[in-house]
mmCIF file of C-alpha atoms in Angstrom:
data_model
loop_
_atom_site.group_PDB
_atom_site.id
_atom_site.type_symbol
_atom_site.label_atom_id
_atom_site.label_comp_id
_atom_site.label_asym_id
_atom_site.label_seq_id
_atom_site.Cartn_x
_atom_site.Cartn_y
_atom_site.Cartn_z
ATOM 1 C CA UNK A 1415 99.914 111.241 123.948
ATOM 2 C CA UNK A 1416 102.426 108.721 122.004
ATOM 3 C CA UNK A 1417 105.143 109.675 120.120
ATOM 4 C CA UNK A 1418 103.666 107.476 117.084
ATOM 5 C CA UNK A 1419 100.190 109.562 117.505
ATOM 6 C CA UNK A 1420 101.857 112.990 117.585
ATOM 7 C CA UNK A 1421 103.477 112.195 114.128
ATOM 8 C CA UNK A 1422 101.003 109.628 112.282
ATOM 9 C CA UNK A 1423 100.614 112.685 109.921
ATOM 10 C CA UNK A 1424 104.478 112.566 108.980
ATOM 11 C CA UNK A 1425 104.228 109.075 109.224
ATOM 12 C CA UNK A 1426 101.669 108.560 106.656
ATOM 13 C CA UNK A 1427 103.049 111.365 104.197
ATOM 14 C CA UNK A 1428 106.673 109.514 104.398
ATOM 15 C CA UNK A 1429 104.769 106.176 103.714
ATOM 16 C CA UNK A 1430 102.767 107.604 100.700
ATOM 17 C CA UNK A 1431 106.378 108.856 99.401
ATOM 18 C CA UNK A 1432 107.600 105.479 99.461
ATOM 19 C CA UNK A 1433 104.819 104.019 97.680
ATOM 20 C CA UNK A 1434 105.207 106.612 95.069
ATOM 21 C CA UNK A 1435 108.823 105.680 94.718
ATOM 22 C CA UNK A 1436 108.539 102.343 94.587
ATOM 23 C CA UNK A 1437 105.268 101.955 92.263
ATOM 24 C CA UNK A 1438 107.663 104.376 89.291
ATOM 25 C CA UNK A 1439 110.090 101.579 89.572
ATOM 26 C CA UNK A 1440 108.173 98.811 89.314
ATOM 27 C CA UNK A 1441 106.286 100.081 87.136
ATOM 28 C CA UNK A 1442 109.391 101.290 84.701
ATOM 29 C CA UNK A 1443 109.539 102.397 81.525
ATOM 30 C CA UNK A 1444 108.202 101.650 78.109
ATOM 31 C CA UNK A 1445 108.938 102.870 74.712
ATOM 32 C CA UNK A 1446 106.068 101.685 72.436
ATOM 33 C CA UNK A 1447 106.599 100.499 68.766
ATOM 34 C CA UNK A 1448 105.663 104.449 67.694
ATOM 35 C CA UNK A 1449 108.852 105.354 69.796
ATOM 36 C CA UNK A 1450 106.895 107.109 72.615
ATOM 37 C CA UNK A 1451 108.496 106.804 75.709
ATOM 38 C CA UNK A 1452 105.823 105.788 78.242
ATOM 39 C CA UNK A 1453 106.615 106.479 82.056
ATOM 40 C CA UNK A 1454 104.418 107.193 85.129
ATOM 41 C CA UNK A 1455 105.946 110.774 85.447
ATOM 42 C CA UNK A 1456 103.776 112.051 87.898
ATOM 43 C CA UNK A 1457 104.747 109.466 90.631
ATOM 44 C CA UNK A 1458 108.007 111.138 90.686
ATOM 45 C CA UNK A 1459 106.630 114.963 91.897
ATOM 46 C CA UNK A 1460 103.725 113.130 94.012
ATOM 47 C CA UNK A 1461 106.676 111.530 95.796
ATOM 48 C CA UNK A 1462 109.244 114.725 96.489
ATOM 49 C CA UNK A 1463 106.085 116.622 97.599
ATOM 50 C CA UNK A 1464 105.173 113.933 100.268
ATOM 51 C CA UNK A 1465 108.641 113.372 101.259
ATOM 52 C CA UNK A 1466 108.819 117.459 101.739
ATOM 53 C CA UNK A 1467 105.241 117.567 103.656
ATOM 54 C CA UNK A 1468 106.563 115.119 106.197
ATOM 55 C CA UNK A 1469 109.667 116.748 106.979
ATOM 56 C CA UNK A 1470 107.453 119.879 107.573
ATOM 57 C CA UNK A 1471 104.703 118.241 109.423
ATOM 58 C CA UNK A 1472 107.376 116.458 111.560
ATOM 59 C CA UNK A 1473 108.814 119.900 112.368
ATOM 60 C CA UNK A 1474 105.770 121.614 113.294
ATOM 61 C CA UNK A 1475 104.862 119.116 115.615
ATOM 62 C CA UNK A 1476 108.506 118.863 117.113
ATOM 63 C CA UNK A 1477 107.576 122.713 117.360
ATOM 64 C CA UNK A 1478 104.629 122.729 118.859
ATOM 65 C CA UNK A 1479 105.849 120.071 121.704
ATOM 66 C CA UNK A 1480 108.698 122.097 122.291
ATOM 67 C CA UNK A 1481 105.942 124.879 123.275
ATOM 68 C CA UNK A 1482 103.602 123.000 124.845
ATOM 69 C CA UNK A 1483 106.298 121.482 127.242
ATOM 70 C CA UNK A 1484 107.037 125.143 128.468
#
C-alpha cells in the first residue's frame, strides 16, 4: 500500500483545514451600517478541529504501521 493511500484520511482533513482558513480570510469582515460586526466565525473552529483530526489520524496510522510491520 502507498504512503499517500495510508494517509488520504489526514490528507483530506489537513486540506479541509486549509480551505477553512483561507475561505475566513477571504471572506473577511464586515461591520454593517447597524454596527454589527459580521464574520464567518464558525470557519475558524471547523478549521482547528480538522487541523487536530489530521494530526490524530496521521498518528494512528503511523501507529498502526509501526504494528503491522512487527
Amino acid at each position: 500500500m502507498s504512503l499517500l493511500q495510508q494517509f488520504r484520511l489526514s490528507i483530506l482533513l489537513l486540506a479541509l483545514a486549509l480551505l477553512a482558513s483561507i475561505s475566513y480570510q477571504v471572506i473577511g469582515i464586515t461591520i454593517d451600517s447597524n454596527g454589527m460586526l459580521n464574520e464567518p466565525f464558525g470557519l475558524i473552529p471547523l478549521a482547528w478541529l480538522c487541523l487536530f483530526s489530521a494530526i490524530f489520524s496521521a498518528a494512528v496510522t503511523l501507529f498502526r504501521r509501526d504494528i503491522l510491520k512487527r
